[in-house]
Each structure stands twice: as structure tokens, then as C-alpha cells.
Amino acid sequence: MTAAHIPQRARVRRRRAGRRTTVPLTVVSALVATTALAGCGQHRDDDVYTVLNSSTDDSYHGWDAATLSRCSKRLGVTIEQQSVPAAQVMTKSLRMASSKSLPDVIQFDASEMPTFADAGGLIDLRTLGLSTQDIPRGIVDFGSYKGTYYGAARTVNTLALFYNKDTLKKAGLEVPTTWDEMRRAAKKLTKGKQYGIALSAGGAEDGVFQFTPFMWSNGGDESHLASKPVAQALDYWKSLLKDGSLSKSTVNWTQADVNDQFMAGNAAMMINGPWQVETLNTKKNLDWGIARIPVPKAGDDSVGPLGGAVLTVPKTGDTAREKTAAKIIDCMAGEEEQITYARNSWMVPANEKAAAVWRKEVPELDALADQVATARSRTAKVGARWSSVSLALQSAFQSALTGQSSEAALQRAQQRATSGK
């Protein structure tokens, strides 16, 4: 896909995933409980509402400002956004909870939302009149915790296989669909300064996000890290390193670093997400394509992670404001706003009807929409314990990819995840 195939965006950006701060659940519970009992302790302007988000990037901040301006007019109120880095949304929310000054809407990363929900700090959106009609079950679950719908997604994302069309064609290769095919293709494409494939196995959430499609598609489970399917997935990554098809620097790369390698011609294929599309399209002579992530064997489902943020209403004790906050979310997550946001961000609309319109506009990204259809939330099985699981896996990657056996690394990861340390 060349840049000419898709309209240029107003600004070029490089969104690098921030390292999120893991806050103990006991601390969250104590602060949120205090707020819930005390109610809203700060006087607010009745017609001014605040949305806390992580849209610090100029492009995203501008898109959200435009959305909130339209919703302000529609609802007859003033809606302001307060943006902090993604890694600070939870800690900022907790500080505001302790000072009884919570915003009206908080946009959490979906992997963090269960922590705040588990502490009793969020309101069931269905009780505030928000519907989940036309939203796929997997995306409803994405915004839910223990069966309660706390977070409305506007758009979602997942991972896919990006490949250099010219490079594969020159090598006489088809786009791989299975692990064996990808390993053989990556080995054949590795020569000179070019590696066959690039991915992130760094010691942060980026690496865990990228590992989940391999773990889940092989039948692995984040609640049973010390299992054969999970070890096999990690061994597959190790086989790419052994072949020389994957750079040893993968243990230090973020997903943005992976994209840099692909754009520089240092990797023929990469695992990455739609947030890189705008940057990819700045390189005019790069003809790239996208496909679902290969699976262990033909016929298996390619199960990737749902990524993105959800809009939530925190408990402030002011029921009137909470109801208006829900209306703000209903506007921000409406079909038209989803399509507009998806056009800008290259993410997939959460609403099925909106997604159908989006598919027609960017048929080149059909594979991404197909991958979303089978994707699932990282917190679906372990809920608020995901942060412990993630940290444990991050440590396992560093150990296994630098020499330790996958089994031993995952045994220790399981112990760490279970203990929560």
C-alpha cells in the first residue's frame, strides 16, 4: 500500500506507548472508597464538564477537541479536555479522587479500567442509559469487568502482519499464513542488513501486547503461564532469533522502534498496529501490505489482542452530573463520531454499522478489521490482575530470549503473577 492509495493526514506523529505505572489495588481501593463515601467535595460550574484523557499528542488532542466541540453544541454544555501522558492517567485519577475533584469522564486504557472498577470507582453505563446494541460481544467485554459494562470504546485496534510487497515479490514469496511459512519466509528474506521480521519483545507492555497473538492462537492462557502452549509460543520467538531472522535488539524495541526498522528497510515484515499507518504513508516509495497474523497451523484462528481506550463515568456522588457525563460519552462514541475518529486515527470503529462504513472507505485495511473480529481483551480472564501478569511476562521474555529455557522463565513468571509481586 503506497501513500497515494490513502489520503494524507494533517500531521505526522509517532505515538510511543508509555510505560504505565502499576498502582497497588489496595491503594486504589482506599482512595476510591474515600471519594465514593464523601461524594463530590469541590464546587463545579454546572455547565462545564471535564474529560480526562491521554491525548497529549498534537493530532489526537486536536481530534478530541473537535469532537468535544461538536458534543458541547449538541448537549448545550461546555466540555473541556485535560490530557496527561498515558502512563499517568491512573495516578492522576487517584490524585483527583483523593482531593474530591474527579473529572466527569475518564478515558482509561482498557487494560487499566478493571483496576478502578474493582475498587468500586466506576458506574455501570447501562444504568445511565447507554446501550450496547450493534457493538460486537468482544468489544462489549473489552469495556466490561465481571460482566458489568463500565467503558464505552469509540474505536479499537489490534495487531497484524505488515509486509513489504516489493521485497516479498522479488523473493518469490507469498504472504505467510502459518508459523512454519512465516519462519521459512523470514529466513529467506534475511540478508545483509535486512532481517526477515521485526517485532517488539521489550520489557514493557508493548512486548506483552505483541506476544498475545502467538500465545492465544496456540491455545495458551494468561492465567496459566507455565503451560506447554505458552512455552511453545515463546519457543517460536526463540526459533526466529536462532535462525537470525529476528534481531537480538528485539528485547529492547518498542512497537515504534519496530516500525522504524521496517520503514528503513531493515525488516521485510513486522508485527504492528494501525497507529503506524500515518507514519508509514510518509514514505512514498514504500509499498506495504497487511495480513492477519500467521497461526500455528492452517485452520487455526488468529486471535489478537484488542487495544485502545474506553470512556468511563467515575463515581463522584453527583448523580445529575453523572447522567450528563453519560450523555457526553454517548455523543463521543456515537456512530458518526466513531467514523470521524477512525478516519483520523486508522483504528477500527467499535460499532458494527460504523465499522461497515469504514471498511468501504479503506478496503486495504480489511485484514485489520478481520483480525479485530476474533480479537479479545487482555483483561477478560484475569481482570485487575492483568498488570501482575504483564510484568511477569515481561521478565520472562528478557530471560528466555537471552538464553534461559522458556519453561523455566515461564515457571518463574507464573509464580510472580500468582503472588502479585
Coordinates of C-alpha atoms in Angstrom, one line a residue:
M1 CA 0.0 0.0 0.0
T2 CA 1.6 3.2 -1.1
A3 CA 0.9 6.6 0.4
A4 CA -1.0 7.5 -2.7
H5 CA -3.7 4.9 -2.0
I6 CA -4.8 6.6 1.2
P7 CA -5.4 10.3 1.8
Q8 CA -2.6 12.1 3.7
R9 CA -3.4 13.1 7.3
A10 CA -2.9 16.6 8.6
R11 CA 0.0 15.8 10.8
V12 CA 2.6 13.1 11.1
R13 CA 3.1 11.6 14.5
R14 CA 5.0 8.9 16.3
R15 CA 3.0 7.6 19.2
R16 CA 5.2 5.7 21.6
A17 CA 3.5 3.6 24.2
G18 CA 4.2 4.9 27.6
R19 CA 5.3 2.7 30.5
R20 CA 2.3 2.6 32.7
T21 CA 2.7 2.9 36.4
T22 CA 1.4 -0.1 38.3
V23 CA -0.6 1.1 41.4
P24 CA -1.4 -1.5 44.1
L25 CA -5.1 -2.4 44.1
T26 CA -5.2 -1.7 47.9
V27 CA -4.1 1.9 47.3
V28 CA -6.7 2.3 44.5
S29 CA -9.4 0.8 46.7
A30 CA -8.7 3.1 49.6
L31 CA -8.6 6.3 47.6
V32 CA -11.7 5.5 45.6
A33 CA -13.7 4.3 48.6
T34 CA -13.0 7.6 50.4
T35 CA -14.3 9.5 47.4
A36 CA -17.4 7.4 47.0
L37 CA -18.3 7.8 50.6
A38 CA -17.5 11.5 50.8
G39 CA -19.1 12.4 47.4
C40 CA -18.0 15.4 45.3
G41 CA -16.1 17.8 47.5
Q42 CA -15.4 20.6 45.1
H43 CA -17.8 23.1 43.7
R44 CA -18.1 23.0 39.9
D45 CA -19.6 25.1 37.3
D46 CA -22.9 23.5 36.4
D47 CA -22.4 23.9 32.7
V48 CA -18.7 23.0 32.4
Y49 CA -17.7 19.3 32.2
T50 CA -14.2 17.7 32.1
V51 CA -12.9 14.7 30.2
L52 CA -9.5 13.3 31.3
N53 CA -7.6 11.5 28.6
S54 CA -4.2 10.7 27.3
S55 CA -4.4 12.7 24.1
T56 CA -1.2 14.6 24.6
D57 CA -0.1 14.1 21.0
D58 CA -1.0 17.2 18.9
S59 CA -3.0 15.2 16.4
Y60 CA -5.1 13.3 19.0
H61 CA -5.6 16.4 21.1
G62 CA -6.9 18.3 18.1
W63 CA -9.2 15.4 17.1
D64 CA -10.6 15.2 20.6
A65 CA -11.0 18.9 20.8
A66 CA -13.1 18.9 17.6
T67 CA -15.2 16.0 19.0
L68 CA -15.8 17.8 22.3
S69 CA -16.7 21.0 20.5
R70 CA -19.4 19.2 18.4
C71 CA -20.7 17.4 21.5
S72 CA -20.7 20.7 23.5
K73 CA -23.0 22.3 20.9
R74 CA -25.2 19.2 20.7
L75 CA -25.7 18.9 24.5
G76 CA -25.7 22.6 25.3
V77 CA -22.8 22.5 27.8
T78 CA -19.1 23.2 27.8
I79 CA -16.8 20.2 27.6
E80 CA -13.1 20.6 28.3
Q81 CA -10.4 18.0 27.9
Q82 CA -7.5 17.6 30.3
S83 CA -4.7 15.5 28.8
V84 CA -1.8 13.7 30.5
P85 CA 0.6 11.0 29.2
A86 CA -1.0 7.5 29.1
A87 CA 1.3 6.3 31.9
Q88 CA -0.1 9.0 34.2
V89 CA -3.9 8.6 33.7
M90 CA -4.3 6.2 36.6
T91 CA -2.1 8.1 39.0
K92 CA -3.7 11.4 38.0
S93 CA -7.2 9.9 38.6
L94 CA -6.2 8.7 42.0
R95 CA -4.8 12.1 43.0
M96 CA -8.0 13.7 41.8
A97 CA -10.0 11.1 43.7
S98 CA -8.1 11.9 46.9
S99 CA -8.8 15.6 46.6
K100 CA -12.5 15.0 45.7
S101 CA -12.0 16.6 42.3
L102 CA -12.6 13.7 39.8
P103 CA -13.4 14.7 36.2
D104 CA -16.8 13.8 34.8
V105 CA -15.4 11.3 32.2
I106 CA -12.1 9.4 32.4
Q107 CA -10.7 7.7 29.3
F108 CA -8.7 4.7 30.6
D109 CA -6.6 2.3 28.7
A110 CA -8.9 -0.8 28.6
S111 CA -6.2 -2.8 30.4
E112 CA -6.3 -0.4 33.4
M113 CA -10.0 0.1 33.7
P114 CA -10.7 -3.1 35.7
T115 CA -8.4 -1.8 38.5
F116 CA -10.5 1.3 39.0
A117 CA -13.7 -0.7 38.5
D118 CA -12.7 -3.4 41.0
A119 CA -12.2 -0.6 43.6
G120 CA -15.8 0.5 43.1
G121 CA -14.9 3.7 41.4
L122 CA -16.9 3.4 38.2
I123 CA -20.6 3.4 37.3
D124 CA -22.4 0.8 35.2
L125 CA -23.0 2.6 31.9
R126 CA -26.1 0.6 31.2
T127 CA -27.7 2.1 34.4
L128 CA -27.0 5.5 32.9
G129 CA -28.9 4.6 29.7
L130 CA -26.0 3.7 27.4
S131 CA -26.8 0.8 25.0
T132 CA -24.5 -1.9 23.7
Q133 CA -26.6 -2.5 20.6
D134 CA -24.6 -3.0 17.4
I135 CA -21.4 -3.4 19.4
P136 CA -19.7 -6.9 19.0
R137 CA -19.6 -9.0 22.1
G138 CA -15.8 -9.0 22.2
I139 CA -15.8 -5.2 22.3
V140 CA -18.5 -5.1 25.0
D141 CA -16.4 -7.4 27.0
F142 CA -13.4 -5.2 26.3
G143 CA -15.2 -2.4 28.2
S144 CA -16.6 -4.7 30.9
Y145 CA -15.4 -6.0 34.3
K146 CA -17.0 -9.1 35.9
G147 CA -19.9 -8.7 33.5
T148 CA -20.6 -5.1 34.1
Y149 CA -20.3 -2.6 31.3
Y150 CA -18.1 0.3 32.6
G151 CA -16.3 1.5 29.5
A152 CA -17.5 2.6 26.0
A153 CA -15.0 2.3 23.2
R154 CA -15.0 4.6 20.3
T155 CA -12.5 2.7 18.3
V156 CA -10.4 -0.4 18.9
N157 CA -7.2 -1.7 17.4
T158 CA -5.2 -4.9 17.3
L159 CA -2.0 -6.2 15.7
A160 CA -1.5 -7.5 12.2
L161 CA 1.4 -8.7 9.9
F162 CA 2.7 -5.8 7.8
Y163 CA 4.9 -6.8 4.8
N164 CA 6.9 -5.1 2.1
K165 CA 5.2 -6.1 -1.1
D166 CA 8.2 -5.4 -3.4
T167 CA 10.6 -7.4 -1.1
L168 CA 8.3 -10.5 -0.9
K169 CA 7.6 -10.4 -4.7
K170 CA 11.3 -10.2 -5.5
A171 CA 11.9 -13.2 -3.3
G172 CA 9.1 -15.1 -5.0
L173 CA 7.2 -15.5 -1.7
E174 CA 3.5 -15.5 -0.8
V175 CA 2.3 -13.8 2.3
P176 CA 2.8 -16.4 5.1
T177 CA -0.3 -17.7 6.9
T178 CA 1.2 -20.3 9.3
W179 CA 4.1 -20.3 11.7
D180 CA 6.1 -22.6 9.5
E181 CA 5.5 -20.4 6.5
M182 CA 6.5 -17.3 8.3
R183 CA 9.7 -18.9 9.7
R184 CA 10.7 -20.1 6.3
A185 CA 9.9 -16.7 4.7
A186 CA 11.7 -14.8 7.4
K187 CA 14.8 -16.9 7.0
K188 CA 14.8 -16.4 3.2
L189 CA 14.3 -12.7 3.5
T190 CA 17.2 -12.3 5.9
K191 CA 20.3 -11.0 4.1
G192 CA 22.7 -8.2 4.6
K193 CA 21.3 -5.5 6.9
Q194 CA 17.7 -6.8 6.3
Y195 CA 16.1 -9.1 8.8
G196 CA 13.1 -11.2 7.8
I197 CA 10.8 -9.9 10.5
A198 CA 10.7 -7.4 13.3
L199 CA 8.6 -7.4 16.5
S200 CA 8.7 -6.0 19.9
A201 CA 9.8 -8.2 22.8
G202 CA 10.8 -5.4 25.1
G203 CA 10.3 -5.3 28.8
A204 CA 7.2 -3.3 28.7
E205 CA 3.5 -3.6 27.7
D206 CA 4.5 -3.4 24.0
G207 CA 6.2 -6.7 24.2
V208 CA 3.3 -8.4 26.0
F209 CA 0.8 -7.0 23.6
Q210 CA 2.8 -8.5 20.7
F211 CA 3.2 -11.9 22.4
T212 CA -0.5 -12.4 23.0
P213 CA -1.4 -13.4 19.4
F214 CA 1.2 -16.1 19.5
M215 CA 0.1 -17.3 22.9
W216 CA -3.6 -17.2 22.3
S217 CA -3.6 -18.6 18.8
N218 CA -1.6 -21.6 20.1
G219 CA -4.2 -22.2 22.9
G220 CA -2.2 -20.5 25.6
D221 CA -3.8 -18.8 28.6
E222 CA -2.6 -15.8 30.6
S223 CA -4.0 -17.5 33.8
H224 CA -1.7 -20.5 33.1
L225 CA 1.6 -19.1 32.0
A226 CA 3.6 -22.2 32.9
S227 CA 1.9 -24.3 30.3
K228 CA 3.1 -26.1 27.2
P229 CA 1.1 -23.8 24.7
V230 CA 2.6 -20.7 26.2
A231 CA 6.1 -22.2 26.2
Q232 CA 5.7 -23.2 22.5
A233 CA 4.8 -19.7 21.6
L234 CA 7.8 -18.3 23.3
D235 CA 10.0 -21.0 21.7
Y236 CA 8.7 -19.9 18.3
W237 CA 10.0 -16.4 19.0
K238 CA 13.3 -18.0 20.1
S239 CA 13.4 -20.0 16.8
L240 CA 13.3 -16.8 14.8
L241 CA 16.2 -15.5 16.8
K242 CA 18.1 -18.7 16.3
D243 CA 17.6 -18.5 12.6
G244 CA 19.0 -15.0 12.6
S245 CA 15.7 -13.8 11.1
L246 CA 14.9 -11.6 14.1
S247 CA 17.4 -9.0 15.5
K248 CA 18.7 -9.6 19.0
S249 CA 17.7 -6.0 19.7
T250 CA 14.1 -7.1 19.7
V251 CA 14.3 -7.3 23.5
N252 CA 14.8 -3.5 23.6
W253 CA 12.4 -2.4 20.9
T254 CA 9.1 -0.7 21.4
Q255 CA 6.5 -1.0 18.6
A256 CA 7.6 2.4 17.3
D257 CA 11.1 1.1 17.1
V258 CA 9.8 -1.9 15.1
N259 CA 8.1 0.5 12.7
D260 CA 11.3 2.5 12.3
Q261 CA 13.2 -0.7 11.3
F262 CA 10.5 -1.6 8.7
M263 CA 10.5 1.8 7.2
A264 CA 14.3 1.9 7.0
G265 CA 14.3 -1.4 5.0
N266 CA 15.9 -3.3 7.9
A267 CA 13.0 -5.7 8.1
A268 CA 10.9 -7.2 5.4
M269 CA 7.9 -7.9 7.7
M270 CA 6.8 -6.7 11.0
I271 CA 4.1 -7.2 13.7
N272 CA 2.5 -3.9 14.4
G273 CA -0.8 -2.0 14.6
P274 CA -2.8 0.6 12.7
W275 CA -1.4 3.5 14.7
Q276 CA 1.7 3.2 12.5
V277 CA -0.2 3.7 9.2
E278 CA 0.1 7.5 9.1
T279 CA 3.9 7.3 9.6
L280 CA 4.2 4.5 7.0
N281 CA 2.4 6.6 4.4
T282 CA 5.0 9.4 4.7
K283 CA 7.5 7.1 2.8
K284 CA 6.3 7.5 -0.8
N285 CA 8.2 4.5 -2.2
L286 CA 7.2 2.0 0.5
D287 CA 4.6 -0.4 -1.0
W288 CA 3.3 -2.2 2.1
G289 CA 0.5 -4.7 2.7
I290 CA -1.3 -6.0 5.7
A291 CA -2.5 -9.5 6.6
R292 CA -3.7 -11.4 9.6
I293 CA -1.0 -12.7 12.0
P294 CA 0.1 -16.3 11.0
V295 CA -1.2 -19.2 13.1
P296 CA 0.4 -22.4 14.4
K297 CA -1.2 -24.5 11.7
A298 CA -3.7 -24.0 8.8
G299 CA -7.3 -23.7 10.0
D300 CA -6.4 -22.2 13.4
D301 CA -8.0 -18.9 14.5
S302 CA -5.7 -15.9 14.6
V303 CA -6.5 -14.4 18.0
G304 CA -5.1 -11.0 18.6
P305 CA -5.4 -8.5 21.5
L306 CA -7.9 -5.8 21.5
G307 CA -6.3 -2.5 22.2
G308 CA -7.5 1.0 22.8
A309 CA -9.2 3.1 25.4
V310 CA -12.7 3.2 26.9
L311 CA -14.7 6.1 28.2
T312 CA -15.9 5.8 31.8
V313 CA -18.0 7.7 34.3
P314 CA -16.3 7.8 37.8
K315 CA -18.5 7.9 40.9
T316 CA -18.5 11.5 42.2
G317 CA -21.6 11.4 44.3
D318 CA -23.3 14.0 42.0
T319 CA -26.0 11.9 40.2
A320 CA -27.0 14.8 37.9
R321 CA -23.5 15.3 36.6
E322 CA -23.0 11.6 36.2
K323 CA -26.1 11.4 33.9
T324 CA -24.8 14.3 31.8
A325 CA -21.4 12.6 31.7
A326 CA -23.1 9.5 30.2
K327 CA -24.6 11.8 27.5
I328 CA -21.2 13.1 26.7
I329 CA -19.9 9.5 26.2
D330 CA -23.0 8.7 24.1
C331 CA -22.1 11.6 21.9
M332 CA -18.3 10.9 21.7
A333 CA -19.0 7.2 21.0
G334 CA -21.9 7.8 18.5
E335 CA -21.6 6.3 15.0
E336 CA -20.7 9.5 13.3
E337 CA -18.1 10.4 15.8
Q338 CA -16.6 6.9 15.6
I339 CA -16.3 7.1 11.9
T340 CA -14.6 10.5 12.1
Y341 CA -12.2 9.4 14.8
A342 CA -11.4 6.2 12.8
R343 CA -10.7 8.2 9.7
N344 CA -8.1 10.2 11.6
S345 CA -6.5 7.5 13.7
W346 CA -6.8 4.4 11.4
M347 CA -8.4 2.5 14.2
V348 CA -11.5 0.3 13.7
P349 CA -14.9 1.7 14.8
A350 CA -16.4 -0.2 17.7
N351 CA -19.9 0.0 16.4
E352 CA -20.6 -2.6 13.7
K353 CA -22.6 -0.2 11.5
A354 CA -19.8 2.4 11.7
A355 CA -17.2 -0.3 11.0
A356 CA -19.0 -1.3 7.8
V357 CA -18.8 2.3 6.5
W358 CA -15.1 2.4 7.5
R359 CA -14.3 -0.8 5.6
K360 CA -15.7 0.6 2.4
E361 CA -13.5 3.7 2.8
V362 CA -10.3 1.8 3.5
P363 CA -10.7 -1.7 1.9
E364 CA -6.9 -2.1 2.1
L365 CA -7.2 -2.5 5.9
D366 CA -9.8 -5.2 5.7
A367 CA -7.4 -7.7 7.2
L368 CA -7.2 -5.5 10.3
A369 CA -11.0 -5.4 10.7
D370 CA -11.0 -9.2 10.3
Q371 CA -8.3 -9.5 13.0
V372 CA -10.4 -7.3 15.3
A373 CA -13.4 -9.7 14.7
T374 CA -11.5 -12.5 16.5
A375 CA -9.6 -10.4 19.0
R376 CA -10.2 -10.3 22.7
S377 CA -9.4 -8.2 25.7
R378 CA -6.2 -8.8 27.8
T379 CA -8.2 -8.5 31.0
A380 CA -11.0 -10.8 30.0
K381 CA -9.8 -13.7 32.1
V382 CA -7.6 -12.2 34.8
G383 CA -9.3 -8.8 35.3
A384 CA -7.5 -6.4 37.6
R385 CA -4.6 -8.9 37.9
W386 CA -3.5 -8.2 34.4
S387 CA -0.8 -5.8 35.5
S388 CA 0.8 -8.5 37.5
V389 CA 0.6 -11.0 34.6
S390 CA 2.1 -8.4 32.2
L391 CA 5.0 -7.6 34.5
A392 CA 5.7 -11.4 34.9
L393 CA 5.6 -12.0 31.1
Q394 CA 7.9 -9.0 30.5
S395 CA 10.5 -10.6 32.8
A396 CA 10.1 -14.0 31.1
F397 CA 10.8 -12.5 27.7
Q398 CA 14.0 -11.0 28.8
S399 CA 15.2 -14.2 30.4
A400 CA 14.1 -16.7 27.7
L401 CA 15.2 -14.6 24.7
T402 CA 18.7 -14.2 26.2
G403 CA 19.4 -17.8 27.0
Q404 CA 17.1 -19.3 29.7
S405 CA 14.7 -22.1 28.7
S406 CA 11.1 -20.9 28.1
E407 CA 9.8 -23.4 30.6
A408 CA 12.0 -22.1 33.4
A409 CA 11.3 -18.5 32.6
L410 CA 7.5 -19.1 32.5
Q411 CA 7.5 -21.1 35.7
R412 CA 9.0 -18.1 37.5
A413 CA 6.6 -15.8 35.7
Q414 CA 3.7 -17.9 36.9
Q415 CA 4.9 -17.7 40.5
R416 CA 5.3 -13.9 40.1
A417 CA 1.9 -13.4 38.6
T418 CA 0.2 -15.5 41.3
S419 CA 2.0 -13.7 44.1
G420 CA 1.3 -10.3 42.5
K421 CA 4.8 -9.2 43.1

